[in-house]
Structures are given as structure tokens and as C-alpha cells.
Tab-separated table of C-alpha atoms in Angstrom:
chain	number	residue	atom	x	y	z
A	1	MET	CA	4.203	37.120	-9.884
A	2	LEU	CA	0.636	37.596	-11.126
A	3	ARG	CA	1.645	36.136	-14.471
A	4	PHE	CA	2.992	33.071	-12.699
A	5	TYR	CA	-0.263	32.548	-10.809
A	6	ASP	CA	-2.271	33.054	-14.042
A	7	ALA	CA	-0.078	30.547	-15.849
A	8	TRP	CA	-0.352	28.033	-12.951
A	9	ALA	CA	-4.157	28.436	-12.882
A	10	ALA	CA	-4.305	27.767	-16.644
A	11	PHE	CA	-2.007	24.771	-16.283
A	12	THR	CA	-4.120	23.352	-13.418
A	13	GLN	CA	-7.312	23.910	-15.451
A	14	ALA	CA	-5.778	22.085	-18.391
A	15	LEU	CA	-4.776	19.080	-16.266
A	16	GLN	CA	-8.264	18.886	-14.782
A	17	ALA	CA	-9.871	18.497	-18.191
A	18	ASN	CA	-11.267	15.075	-19.243
A	19	CYS	CA	-12.540	14.213	-22.677
A	20	ILE	CA	-14.690	11.401	-21.175
A	21	ARG	CA	-17.741	13.374	-20.000
A	22	PRO	CA	-19.586	12.035	-16.939
A	23	THR	CA	-22.861	10.392	-17.637
A	24	ALA	CA	-26.065	11.257	-15.759
A	25	LEU	CA	-25.779	7.999	-13.794
A	26	GLU	CA	-22.219	8.752	-12.730
A	27	THR	CA	-23.226	12.262	-11.645
A	28	ALA	CA	-26.219	10.978	-9.652
A	29	LEU	CA	-24.289	8.193	-7.928
A	30	SER	CA	-21.323	10.444	-7.121
A	31	GLU	CA	-23.688	13.009	-5.572
A	32	ALA	CA	-25.529	10.337	-3.640
A	33	TRP	CA	-22.261	9.042	-2.135
A	34	GLY	CA	-20.907	12.547	-1.464
A	35	LEU	CA	-17.970	12.095	-3.847
A	36	GLY	CA	-16.575	13.966	-6.769
A	37	VAL	CA	-16.907	12.382	-10.208
A	38	ALA	CA	-13.133	11.615	-10.293
A	39	GLN	CA	-13.340	9.967	-6.888
A	40	PHE	CA	-16.380	7.946	-7.900
A	41	ARG	CA	-14.709	6.807	-11.117
A	42	VAL	CA	-11.857	5.160	-9.250
A	43	LEU	CA	-13.996	2.131	-8.457
A	44	PRO	CA	-15.187	1.479	-12.057
A	45	ALA	CA	-11.563	2.098	-13.163
A	46	VAL	CA	-10.328	-0.631	-10.868
A	47	ALA	CA	-13.042	-2.916	-12.354
A	48	LEU	CA	-11.642	-1.996	-15.755
A	49	VAL	CA	-8.239	-3.267	-14.528
A	50	ALA	CA	-9.762	-6.753	-14.237
A	51	LEU	CA	-11.241	-6.442	-17.716
A	52	ALA	CA	-7.952	-5.102	-19.026
A	53	GLY	CA	-6.229	-8.247	-17.697
A	54	ALA	CA	-8.452	-10.410	-19.784
A	55	VAL	CA	-7.884	-8.270	-22.897
A	56	TRP	CA	-4.133	-8.378	-22.228
A	57	ARG	CA	-4.184	-12.186	-22.064
A	58	LEU	CA	-6.166	-12.590	-25.249
A	59	GLY	CA	-4.560	-9.798	-27.319
A	60	ARG	CA	-0.885	-10.523	-26.783
A	61	THR	CA	0.973	-11.006	-30.040
A	62	GLY	CA	4.636	-11.324	-29.179
A	63	PRO	CA	6.750	-9.113	-26.878
A	64	GLN	CA	6.217	-5.853	-28.845
A	65	GLY	CA	2.463	-6.386	-28.921
A	66	THR	CA	2.500	-7.133	-25.162
A	67	HIS	CA	4.251	-3.784	-24.411
A	68	VAL	CA	2.029	-1.801	-26.758
A	69	LEU	CA	-1.138	-3.283	-25.348
A	70	SER	CA	0.075	-2.791	-21.788
A	71	ILE	CA	0.634	0.920	-22.496
A	72	LEU	CA	-2.750	1.430	-24.195
A	73	LEU	CA	-4.749	-0.377	-21.540
A	74	GLY	CA	-2.839	1.293	-18.726
A	75	PHE	CA	-3.436	4.713	-20.246
A	76	LEU	CA	-7.157	4.143	-20.778
A	77	VAL	CA	-7.688	2.803	-17.213
A	78	LEU	CA	-5.958	5.880	-15.756
A	79	TYR	CA	-7.430	8.488	-18.140
A	80	TYR	CA	-11.023	7.458	-17.353
A	81	PRO	CA	-10.991	8.777	-13.786
A	82	PHE	CA	-8.196	11.386	-13.890
A	83	GLY	CA	-8.305	12.818	-17.470
A	84	ASN	CA	-5.334	15.003	-18.414
A	85	ALA	CA	-3.920	14.720	-14.882
A	86	VAL	CA	-2.173	11.477	-15.977
A	87	ALA	CA	0.314	13.742	-17.697
A	88	ILE	CA	2.105	14.237	-14.397
A	89	LEU	CA	3.470	10.728	-14.934
A	90	VAL	CA	5.381	11.765	-18.087
A	91	PRO	CA	8.336	13.686	-16.440
A	92	ALA	CA	8.829	10.909	-13.901
A	93	ALA	CA	8.833	8.168	-16.563
A	94	LEU	CA	11.080	9.853	-19.141
A	95	GLY	CA	13.347	11.413	-16.520
A	96	SER	CA	13.978	8.104	-14.711
A	97	TYR	CA	14.606	6.294	-17.977
A	98	ALA	CA	17.171	8.928	-19.017
A	99	LEU	CA	18.908	8.451	-15.622
A	100	LEU	CA	19.534	4.766	-16.447
A	101	GLY	CA	21.837	6.097	-19.146
A	102	LEU	CA	24.220	7.279	-16.382
A	103	GLY	CA	25.298	3.640	-15.901
A	104	ARG	CA	24.558	0.846	-13.501
A	105	GLN	CA	26.504	2.266	-10.575
A	106	ARG	CA	25.374	5.868	-10.967
A	107	CYS	CA	21.641	5.659	-11.627
A	108	VAL	CA	20.229	4.639	-8.307
A	109	ALA	CA	20.829	7.736	-6.112
A	110	PRO	CA	19.725	10.257	-8.824
A	111	THR	CA	16.576	8.125	-9.431
A	112	TRP	CA	15.764	8.209	-5.759
A	113	LEU	CA	16.285	12.005	-5.584
A	114	ALA	CA	14.453	12.791	-8.804
A	115	CYS	CA	11.435	10.433	-8.406
A	116	GLY	CA	11.176	10.892	-4.641
A	117	GLY	CA	11.471	14.665	-4.864
A	118	TYR	CA	8.989	14.845	-7.705
A	119	LEU	CA	6.449	12.774	-5.732
A	120	ILE	CA	6.924	15.018	-2.653
A	121	LEU	CA	6.447	18.136	-4.840
A	122	TRP	CA	3.121	16.850	-6.095
A	123	HIS	CA	2.080	15.842	-2.608
A	124	ALA	CA	2.702	19.515	-1.559
A	125	ILE	CA	0.708	20.764	-4.566
A	126	MET	CA	-2.190	18.408	-3.800
A	127	LYS	CA	-2.141	19.521	-0.171
A	128	TYR	CA	-1.939	23.285	-0.545
A	129	ASP	CA	-3.581	23.995	-3.894
A	130	ALA	CA	-7.326	24.016	-3.198
A	131	ALA	CA	-8.145	23.675	-6.927
A	132	TRP	CA	-6.875	20.069	-6.929
A	133	HIS	CA	-9.337	19.084	-4.247
A	134	GLU	CA	-12.367	20.130	-6.277
A	135	GLY	CA	-13.960	17.025	-7.669
A	136	GLY	CA	-11.518	14.771	-5.868
A	137	LEU	CA	-8.609	15.221	-8.291
A	138	SER	CA	-6.163	14.822	-5.412
A	139	TYR	CA	-6.670	11.123	-6.114
A	140	ALA	CA	-4.705	11.624	-9.327
A	141	ILE	CA	-1.499	11.265	-7.312
A	142	LEU	CA	-2.248	7.591	-6.753
A	143	PRO	CA	-0.704	6.438	-10.070
A	144	LEU	CA	2.368	8.623	-9.380
A	145	MET	CA	2.823	6.992	-6.001
A	146	PHE	CA	2.932	3.498	-7.480
A	147	ALA	CA	5.004	4.715	-10.450
A	148	THR	CA	7.627	6.059	-8.016
A	149	CYS	CA	8.004	2.573	-6.483
A	150	LYS	CA	8.273	0.896	-9.862
A	151	LEU	CA	10.787	3.356	-11.258
A	152	ILE	CA	13.049	3.167	-8.206
A	153	ALA	CA	12.790	-0.622	-8.187
A	154	ALA	CA	13.762	-0.747	-11.917
A	155	ALA	CA	16.839	1.421	-11.192
A	156	HIS	CA	17.931	-0.854	-8.364
A	157	SER	CA	17.387	-4.005	-10.536
A	158	TYR	CA	19.442	-2.437	-13.372
A	159	ALA	CA	22.263	-1.618	-10.883
A	160	ASP	CA	22.127	-5.139	-9.363
A	161	GLY	CA	22.807	-6.612	-12.822
A	162	ALA	CA	26.485	-5.640	-12.435
A	163	PHE	CA	26.907	-7.987	-9.469
A	164	VAL	CA	25.108	-11.106	-10.716
A	165	ASP	CA	28.367	-13.002	-11.145
A	166	ALA	CA	29.898	-11.737	-7.840
A	167	LYS	CA	29.411	-14.106	-4.885
A	168	GLY	CA	27.911	-12.724	-1.742
A	169	GLN	CA	27.151	-9.280	-3.277
A	170	LEU	CA	23.413	-9.880	-3.810
A	171	SER	CA	20.611	-11.498	-1.867
A	172	GLU	CA	18.568	-14.235	-3.458
A	173	TYR	CA	15.747	-11.775	-4.149
A	174	GLN	CA	18.097	-9.258	-5.698
A	175	ARG	CA	19.717	-11.872	-7.883
A	176	GLU	CA	16.289	-13.120	-9.119
A	177	HIS	CA	15.278	-9.531	-10.119
A	178	ALA	CA	18.559	-8.201	-11.464
A	179	LEU	CA	18.456	-6.916	-15.086
A	180	GLU	CA	21.102	-8.113	-17.500
A	181	GLU	CA	20.809	-5.094	-19.758
A	182	ARG	CA	19.087	-1.707	-20.000
A	183	PRO	CA	15.484	-2.117	-21.193
A	184	SER	CA	14.234	-0.284	-24.280
A	185	LEU	CA	11.863	2.692	-23.824
A	186	LEU	CA	8.916	0.618	-25.041
A	187	GLU	CA	9.713	-2.095	-22.547
A	188	TYR	CA	10.122	0.495	-19.788
A	189	LEU	CA	6.759	2.197	-20.477
A	190	GLY	CA	4.975	-1.146	-20.822
A	191	TYR	CA	6.370	-2.221	-17.497
A	192	LEU	CA	5.411	1.081	-15.855
A	193	LEU	CA	1.793	1.261	-17.008
A	194	GLY	CA	1.285	-2.492	-16.597
A	195	ALA	CA	-2.263	-2.598	-18.079
A	196	GLY	CA	-3.575	-0.454	-15.226
A	197	SER	CA	-1.602	-1.826	-12.254
A	198	LEU	CA	-0.546	1.766	-11.393
A	199	LEU	CA	-3.991	2.356	-9.943
A	200	VAL	CA	-3.785	0.126	-6.816
A	201	GLY	CA	-1.142	-2.551	-7.675
A	202	PRO	CA	0.056	-5.236	-7.688
A	203	LEU	CA	3.789	-4.512	-7.878
A	204	VAL	CA	5.324	-6.700	-10.604
A	205	GLU	CA	8.959	-5.808	-11.109
A	206	MET	CA	10.844	-5.264	-14.335
A	207	ARG	CA	12.492	-8.713	-14.766
A	208	PRO	CA	9.324	-10.738	-14.134
A	209	TYR	CA	7.466	-8.374	-16.509
A	210	LEU	CA	10.023	-8.899	-19.303
A	211	ALA	CA	9.932	-12.673	-18.688
A	212	PHE	CA	6.118	-12.498	-18.990
A	213	ALA	CA	6.264	-10.458	-22.188
A	214	HIS	CA	8.836	-12.786	-23.819
A	215	CYS	CA	7.240	-16.004	-22.499
A	216	ARG	CA	10.292	-17.023	-20.515
A	217	GLY	CA	10.802	-18.651	-17.098
A	218	VAL	CA	7.559	-19.732	-15.446
A	219	TRP	CA	5.675	-18.317	-18.465
A	220	ALA	CA	7.481	-20.508	-21.015
A	221	GLN	CA	4.199	-22.437	-21.065
A	222	GLU	CA	1.082	-20.373	-20.616
A	223	PRO	CA	-0.297	-21.105	-17.145
A	224	PRO	CA	-3.911	-22.327	-16.944
A	225	LEU	CA	-6.520	-19.854	-15.819
A	226	PRO	CA	-7.160	-20.269	-12.042
A	227	TRP	CA	-10.933	-20.248	-12.117
A	228	ARG	CA	-11.334	-21.018	-8.388
A	229	THR	CA	-8.886	-18.343	-7.271
A	230	LEU	CA	-10.409	-15.846	-9.723
A	231	ALA	CA	-13.927	-16.581	-8.497
A	232	ALA	CA	-12.755	-16.161	-4.905
A	233	ARG	CA	-11.286	-12.702	-5.697
A	234	LEU	CA	-14.341	-11.540	-7.496
A	235	LEU	CA	-16.652	-12.911	-4.766
A	236	GLN	CA	-14.501	-11.177	-2.208
A	237	SER	CA	-14.852	-7.819	-4.011
A	238	CYS	CA	-18.580	-8.201	-4.514
A	239	LEU	CA	-19.205	-9.155	-0.904
A	240	CYS	CA	-17.121	-6.272	0.401
A	241	PHE	CA	-18.879	-3.879	-1.887
A	242	TYR	CA	-22.274	-5.086	-0.736
A	243	LEU	CA	-21.260	-4.615	2.941
A	244	CYS	CA	-20.014	-1.130	2.137
A	245	TRP	CA	-23.334	-0.326	0.427
A	246	LEU	CA	-25.190	-1.441	3.554
A	247	LEU	CA	-22.967	0.267	6.176
A	248	ALA	CA	-21.314	3.262	4.573
A	249	ASP	CA	-24.180	5.750	5.013
A	250	ARG	CA	-25.004	4.697	8.567
A	251	TYR	CA	-21.379	4.743	9.799
A	252	LYS	CA	-19.907	7.785	7.972
A	253	PRO	CA	-16.862	9.393	9.604
A	254	ASP	CA	-18.658	12.708	9.241
A	255	LYS	CA	-20.870	11.746	12.174
A	256	ILE	CA	-17.778	11.360	14.383
A	257	TRP	CA	-16.363	14.783	13.373
A	258	LYS	CA	-19.547	16.694	14.317
A	259	LYS	CA	-19.190	18.244	17.807
A	260	ASP	CA	-22.877	18.132	18.606
A	261	GLY	CA	-23.902	14.947	16.790
A	262	ALA	CA	-25.587	11.836	18.128
A	263	TYR	CA	-22.239	10.068	18.189
A	264	GLN	CA	-21.033	12.311	20.992
A	265	GLN	CA	-23.989	11.265	23.139
A	266	LEU	CA	-22.977	7.621	23.051
A	267	GLY	CA	-21.130	5.855	25.868
A	268	PHE	CA	-17.462	4.835	25.558
A	269	PHE	CA	-18.014	1.262	24.352
A	270	ALA	CA	-20.817	2.318	21.938
A	271	ARG	CA	-18.421	4.882	20.436
A	272	LEU	CA	-15.719	2.283	20.239
A	273	ALA	CA	-18.131	-0.063	18.386
A	274	PHE	CA	-19.222	2.752	16.019
A	275	LEU	CA	-15.596	3.610	15.290
A	276	HIS	CA	-14.774	-0.074	14.699
A	277	ILE	CA	-17.547	-0.465	12.145
A	278	SER	CA	-16.586	2.845	10.449
A	279	CYS	CA	-12.975	1.665	10.113
A	280	THR	CA	-14.204	-1.729	8.883
A	281	VAL	CA	-16.095	0.022	6.069
A	282	PHE	CA	-12.857	1.844	5.143
A	283	ARG	CA	-10.988	-1.380	4.989
A	284	LEU	CA	-13.777	-3.059	2.955
A	285	GLN	CA	-13.440	-0.282	0.378
A	286	LEU	CA	-9.758	-1.073	-0.048
A	287	TYR	CA	-10.522	-4.839	-0.250
A	288	VAL	CA	-12.887	-4.138	-3.156
A	289	HIS	CA	-10.148	-2.325	-5.064
A	290	TRP	CA	-7.392	-4.833	-4.228
A	291	GLY	CA	-9.605	-7.868	-5.055
A	292	LEU	CA	-10.383	-6.449	-8.521
A	293	ALA	CA	-6.739	-5.650	-9.146
A	294	GLU	CA	-5.723	-9.201	-8.154
A	295	ALA	CA	-8.397	-10.514	-10.560
A	296	GLY	CA	-6.760	-8.508	-13.328
A	297	ALA	CA	-3.346	-10.061	-12.544
A	298	LEU	CA	-4.920	-13.552	-12.621
A	299	LEU	CA	-6.696	-12.947	-15.883
A	300	SER	CA	-3.623	-11.612	-17.640
A	301	GLY	CA	-1.358	-14.340	-16.255
A	302	ILE	CA	1.296	-11.930	-14.953
A	303	GLY	CA	0.382	-12.860	-11.363
A	304	TYR	CA	1.629	-16.401	-11.893
A	305	SER	CA	4.538	-17.399	-9.564
A	306	GLY	CA	5.199	-20.982	-10.831
A	307	PRO	CA	4.409	-24.420	-9.436
A	308	ASP	CA	3.981	-24.759	-5.654
A	309	SER	CA	5.214	-27.433	-3.305
A	310	ARG	CA	1.983	-29.449	-3.649
A	311	GLY	CA	2.222	-29.789	-7.424
A	312	GLY	CA	-0.349	-27.066	-8.107
A	313	HIS	CA	0.066	-23.449	-9.294
A	314	SER	CA	0.980	-20.455	-7.161
A	315	TRP	CA	-0.420	-17.017	-7.922
A	316	GLU	CA	1.205	-15.069	-5.067
A	317	ARG	CA	2.979	-12.589	-7.417
A	318	GLY	CA	-0.311	-10.831	-8.033
A	319	ARG	CA	-1.417	-10.423	-4.417
A	320	CYS	CA	-2.183	-7.006	-2.948
A	321	VAL	CA	-3.516	-8.062	0.452
A	322	ARG	CA	-4.245	-11.243	2.445
A	323	VAL	CA	-7.675	-10.475	3.872
A	324	ALA	CA	-8.025	-13.474	6.180
A	325	GLU	CA	-4.566	-12.903	7.783
A	326	VAL	CA	-5.321	-9.180	8.323
A	327	GLU	CA	-8.789	-9.654	9.816
A	328	LEU	CA	-8.217	-12.871	11.754
A	329	GLY	CA	-4.432	-12.598	12.452
A	330	PRO	CA	-3.597	-13.088	16.126
A	331	SER	CA	-1.452	-9.918	16.500
A	332	LEU	CA	-0.793	-6.488	15.064
A	333	ALA	CA	2.572	-7.605	13.657
A	334	ASP	CA	0.847	-10.453	11.737
A	335	ALA	CA	-1.792	-8.071	10.333
A	336	THR	CA	0.694	-5.460	9.128
A	337	ALA	CA	2.822	-8.131	7.423
A	338	HIS	CA	-0.122	-9.019	5.142
A	339	TRP	CA	-1.463	-5.498	4.486
A	340	ASN	CA	-0.763	-3.521	1.264
A	341	LEU	CA	1.711	-6.096	-0.054
A	342	PRO	CA	2.984	-4.029	-3.059
A	343	ILE	CA	4.266	-1.257	-0.752
A	344	ALA	CA	5.460	-3.793	1.837
A	345	ILE	CA	7.574	-5.513	-0.864
A	346	PHE	CA	9.028	-2.177	-1.977
A	347	LEU	CA	9.847	-1.016	1.545
A	348	ARG	CA	11.367	-4.372	2.460
A	349	HIS	CA	13.567	-4.992	-0.575
A	350	TYR	CA	14.373	-1.477	-1.816
A	351	VAL	CA	14.598	0.450	1.443
A	352	TYR	CA	15.256	-1.710	4.549
A	353	ASP	CA	17.359	-4.398	2.811
A	354	ARG	CA	19.541	-1.764	1.114
A	355	LEU	CA	20.539	-0.102	4.422
A	356	PRO	CA	22.889	-1.430	7.108
A	357	HIS	CA	20.620	-3.298	9.567
A	358	GLY	CA	22.894	-5.482	11.693
A	359	SER	CA	21.826	-4.899	15.274
A	360	GLY	CA	21.385	-2.153	17.839
A	361	PRO	CA	21.580	1.390	16.435
A	362	GLU	CA	22.047	0.210	12.814
A	363	LYS	CA	18.799	-1.796	12.910
A	364	LEU	CA	16.950	1.043	14.637
A	365	GLY	CA	18.252	3.487	12.015
A	366	ALA	CA	17.134	1.207	9.122
A	367	LEU	CA	13.674	0.807	10.668
A	368	ALA	CA	13.367	4.606	11.181
A	369	ALA	CA	14.359	5.272	7.565
A	370	THR	CA	11.917	2.687	6.316
A	371	PHE	CA	9.028	4.253	8.324
A	372	LEU	CA	10.078	7.701	7.093
A	373	ALA	CA	10.018	6.510	3.487
A	374	SER	CA	6.560	5.070	4.026
A	375	VAL	CA	5.247	8.321	5.579
A	376	LEU	CA	6.676	10.541	2.773
A	377	TRP	CA	5.335	8.137	0.125
A	378	HIS	CA	1.823	8.359	1.490
A	379	GLY	CA	1.805	12.186	1.736
A	380	LEU	CA	2.610	15.248	3.725
A	381	GLN	CA	-0.520	15.284	5.918
A	382	VAL	CA	-0.121	14.963	9.641
A	383	GLY	CA	-2.360	11.879	9.613
A	384	PHE	CA	0.198	9.835	7.704
A	385	LEU	CA	2.954	10.900	10.107
A	386	LEU	CA	0.922	9.855	13.128
A	387	ALA	CA	-0.161	6.578	11.483
A	388	GLY	CA	3.373	5.653	10.523
A	389	THR	CA	4.818	6.552	13.875
A	390	GLY	CA	1.952	4.938	15.793
A	391	VAL	CA	2.105	1.648	13.947
A	392	GLY	CA	5.846	1.407	14.433
A	393	VAL	CA	5.571	1.951	18.185
A	394	ALA	CA	2.479	-0.311	18.474
A	395	VAL	CA	4.312	-3.175	16.724
A	396	LEU	CA	7.035	-2.873	19.352
A	397	ALA	CA	4.364	-3.087	22.028
A	398	SER	CA	2.896	-6.116	20.318
A	399	ARG	CA	6.262	-7.849	20.467
A	400	VAL	CA	6.444	-7.025	24.183
A	401	LEU	CA	3.108	-8.776	24.684
A	402	TYR	CA	4.456	-11.769	22.758
A	403	LYS	CA	7.521	-11.965	25.044
A	404	TRP	CA	5.326	-11.778	28.141
A	405	GLN	CA	3.236	-14.568	26.648
A	406	GLN	CA	6.305	-16.746	26.139
A	407	ALA	CA	7.481	-16.011	29.703
A	408	CYS	CA	4.240	-17.438	31.188
A	409	GLY	CA	5.054	-20.970	30.063
A	410	PRO	CA	3.088	-23.501	28.025
A	411	ARG	CA	-0.101	-23.619	30.182
A	412	PRO	CA	-3.057	-23.602	27.707
A	413	ALA	CA	-5.292	-21.307	29.727
A	414	LEU	CA	-2.627	-18.581	30.004
A	415	GLN	CA	-1.670	-18.944	26.351
A	416	LEU	CA	-5.303	-18.518	25.308
A	417	GLY	CA	-5.639	-15.494	27.539
A	418	TRP	CA	-2.601	-13.814	26.022
A	419	GLN	CA	-3.872	-14.566	22.494
A	420	VAL	CA	-7.102	-12.794	23.286
A	421	VAL	CA	-5.158	-9.845	24.690
A	422	GLN	CA	-3.041	-9.684	21.505
A	423	PHE	CA	-6.159	-9.831	19.300
A	424	CYS	CA	-7.956	-7.109	21.282
A	425	PHE	CA	-4.854	-4.924	21.289
A	426	LYS	CA	-4.589	-5.254	17.488
A	427	TRP	CA	-8.080	-3.941	16.861
A	428	LEU	CA	-7.738	-1.241	19.540
A	429	VAL	CA	-4.713	0.125	17.683
A	430	VAL	CA	-6.244	-0.257	14.222
A	431	ASP	CA	-9.587	1.357	15.203
A	432	THR	CA	-8.364	4.184	17.433
A	433	LEU	CA	-4.852	4.984	16.131
A	434	LEU	CA	-4.115	3.750	12.590
A	435	LEU	CA	-7.230	4.079	10.470
A	436	PRO	CA	-8.569	7.314	12.088
A	437	SER	CA	-5.296	8.979	11.084
A	438	PHE	CA	-5.612	7.678	7.543
A	439	GLN	CA	-9.301	8.624	7.228
A	440	ALA	CA	-9.173	12.041	8.749
A	441	LEU	CA	-5.585	13.212	7.773
A	442	LYS	CA	-6.076	16.688	9.460
A	443	TRP	CA	-5.221	17.112	13.092
A	444	ASP	CA	-8.625	18.458	14.258
A	445	LYS	CA	-10.491	15.546	12.714
A	446	ILE	CA	-7.982	12.994	13.963
A	447	TRP	CA	-8.314	14.397	17.525
A	448	ARG	CA	-12.136	14.114	17.360
A	449	MET	CA	-12.048	10.539	16.073
A	450	GLY	CA	-9.277	9.268	18.378
A	451	GLY	CA	-10.119	11.579	21.245
A	452	SER	CA	-13.728	10.343	21.301
A	453	THR	CA	-12.333	7.077	22.614
A	454	TYR	CA	-9.736	8.741	24.806
A	455	ALA	CA	-6.952	7.788	22.392
A	456	ALA	CA	-7.219	4.269	23.713
A	457	GLY	CA	-4.777	2.845	21.177
A	458	TRP	CA	-2.073	5.325	22.019
A	459	ALA	CA	-2.671	4.919	25.735
A	460	ALA	CA	-2.485	1.115	25.657
A	461	THR	CA	0.630	1.189	23.516
A	462	LEU	CA	2.478	3.607	25.759
A	463	LEU	CA	1.439	1.781	28.944
A	464	ILE	CA	2.704	-1.532	27.599
A	465	LEU	CA	6.080	-0.065	26.630
A	466	LEU	CA	6.382	1.822	29.931
A	467	ALA	CA	5.599	-1.382	31.850
A	468	SER	CA	8.169	-3.283	29.812
A	469	TRP	CA	10.836	-0.797	30.780
A	470	THR	CA	9.980	-0.464	34.496
A	471	LEU	CA	7.580	-2.942	36.190
A	472	PHE	CA	7.889	-6.072	34.022
A	473	PRO	CA	11.100	-5.841	32.037
A	474	VAL	CA	11.549	-8.583	29.493
A	475	LYS	CA	15.102	-9.838	29.121
A	476	GLY	CA	16.336	-10.518	25.635
A	477	ARG	CA	17.853	-13.771	24.524
A	478	ARG	CA	21.426	-12.461	24.880
A	479	SER	CA	20.964	-11.258	28.440
A	480	LYS	CA	19.542	-14.644	29.419
A	481	GLU	CA	22.522	-16.443	27.853
A	482	ARG	CA	24.837	-14.178	29.822
A	483	GLU	CA	23.058	-14.897	33.068
A	484	ASN	CA	23.157	-18.670	32.424
A	485	GLY	CA	26.864	-18.478	31.571
A	486	ALA	CA	27.558	-16.459	34.753
A	487	GLN	CA	25.725	-18.971	36.847
A	488	GLY	CA	27.724	-21.832	35.221
A	489	VAL	CA	30.959	-20.111	36.049
């Protein structure tokens, strides 16, 4: 047993090595921000994704050159922050490619089990092995999380290729992304590393990637560089970074976790405001990363979706988040629909749509399986479980509010009032239920963050659902049709 622990310690130490030594500036900035060097390097690495997109666009020399350049750029972007820890991608990549050799009809379930189990294994290692938390190397699992989605999606697309000619077997989305033949290993690795897209996205699937590499489909003619859209993404990232720089130190979550800090002396609404700004800073950090990743997809051209209905060019394929819809959306359901689009695409098309989801128990089971997949994908911490469960329940409460709003008739004053209620409920859930669970992860810290505002998001959600079942039940469309039919008889 001691030999095993010694071997594991040596293996961990080898994975933590990095040939790119931190500079004095990196060390000083990481210490000033209270981060490990690996954690700090994630932001410059995402900036490198944007640069890699430009290099990928200029350096492409045919399909083989596109794949090789994608692999090299993707490796460099990942190695800079994580060092040798990127080696954890190798078993997942080679193993999933070998499983494609089982055949179209036999590769999907083994790929799910192998890639999903491998990801959960590393989640457990990151959680319980303290050595991985030193210097923030637990962030090294981020590329493996995105790789799991891409590998499973590739297996499904390869299996769907057997049903392209069969009517009614595939949805339109599945038909558009089905693979006609098994990709080569070079194509597979180029698709996987994607010039750094494993860091934060976006999720570009195998068939569009191959069309991009071979200049087919919408890439038959090279799309023009979208300067306005690119400038908007870069400006978004710079603005969000500046706001983080101004607010991060003043509204640190650490101040909420302290039992005897100044935060605990504030009143309820002041604590709610502090928590809202702290959660806003957390979202701004993600917007910085996603904005730079989207800029990389624009610069390379792989984010191009083809002409739009107005005669212009659409670049939706490279989107990671729609900031305006999340921040200004009228309800929680609208905000979640535009948040973390790469994972939303994967959960929608490769989990929910693949399960029976007709109505009643079937639909409930499909939704439960989708939320479970999301929770396990994020990690094994209790915070992810609470966030996933809480958001699912809160979306149901948001739909109850919408039904109440529709039942009040078209009077403008009432409609405006209900819209305000929906908007306030959205931020109450996000600030006191969702993001505290994501930020804190551990139960004691989650309780201090959410409990400092009396778990207002949970309380409001449960009260709305309880009222919908008892005091103000909302009848569904089917029950109303039955009543009208009975009255007609």
C-alpha cells in the first residue's frame, strides 16, 4: 500500500510540472489576486485562444495543415496554464477513438461509460487529493470536461450516420451533424483540441469542423472577417475585466464567509446588495473568458454559421453566452436558455433529445436525467448538486409565475407588475441560490452565503410552488379544454 501511495505521489508531482516557468510579473499578480499561478494563467491562456484563432486562419494550408495547426495551437494554449496535467486528456482521446472501431451501433454506450466514468474519476481525484489544489491545479479538469462533451457528441454523430437515409429516424439537427464515415485519428485530434477551444468553448461538432477544414458547405468561400462583431466581443471582455478589477477586491466572497466580519453587521437589504455585486463580479469573470473565446472563433472563421435571413452573415456557431439576454432577460427561464451555450447544446441534443420525453413521467424522467448529467459534469461537490437542483425547481416556479401572469388578462398595468416580479425573482434566485452554490461549493460556505440572506431564493421558490398547488392552482391547457368540453355537453 505504501508503494502505491509513493507511486501516486510521484505521478501527481510529474503531472504538476510545467516547463514554462512563471515570470516575476505572473507571480506578483497571482499573489496580489490571491490565486495560484495556474489559476492566474487561465485568463492569459483564454486571450491566447483569440490569438490562436487568428494564427489558425492565416496558417491553414489544406485539410492536413488545418488539423496539425489545430493540434499544436490547442496543446500550447492548454500547456501554458496546466503544464503536464494536460496528459489526462490522452486516455480519453485515444480510448474514445478506439471505441469508434466497435461500429456505428455499438460505440455510443461504451463511449458514454468510458468518458463519463473517466471524468467522474478525475472529479473525485480533484476533490479528495489535496495536492491537486495546491497552486490551483484543480482547474486542469476544465479541458477534460469540454473534451468529454466533444467525444460523446462525436460518437453520437458517427452512430447517426447509419440512419441518414432512413426517414423519421433522425431530427433535423442530428441529420445535419451525422458523420458519413469514421474520421481519421488526425482529424479526430484536430477536432478535439480545436485550437484551444477545450478551455472554455465554444462547442463546434465534428461534421462542421471537418467542413471547415475541407472548405465545404458554408466555408466553400472564406467568410469575411466580422470586424464589428469582433470589436464588440473584445470590447465586452475589456469592459468586464475593468469592472472586475474595480470591484473584485471590495466584494470578495471571503468577506461573506467570515463569521465576525463587517458583512455580518449589515442589514438584510445591504447584505443582499453586497451579495448581488459579488455574484455580478463572478459572472463578469466568465464573460471575460467567453468573450475572448468567441473572438477566437470569429478570427479563425470556424464560428461562421452561413448567411442570415437579412442577407448578412451569421456567427452564432461560435457563441458561448448571450450577455444581454442573461442580464436583461425578463425571467429565469430566459436567462438560463442563453447561459453557457456549449453545455446547453450538449445537454439538449445529446442527453434530453436522446431520451423518451413525450409527456408526464417520461418528460419528468428526461428532465431529471438531464439535470443529473449536468451536475455530474460540473463535479462532485455539494454546491453543484444544490445549484442544479435549485435551478430546475426555480425554473418550474418561474413558469408558474408566467401562468399567473397570463391568467390576469391583458391589462398593461398588471402585465408590467408581473414582469417586474419575474425580473426580481430571477435575480433573487441567481444571487442567493445559484451562484453562491457555484462560488462556495462546500456546504458550510454555501450556508453562510445563502443563509446570510435567509435563503431568500429557496424560500421564494418553495412558496410559489406551494401556492400553485394549494391556494392558487393553475390549470393546464388540457384541463381547461376538458372543462370547456364538459360545459358544451
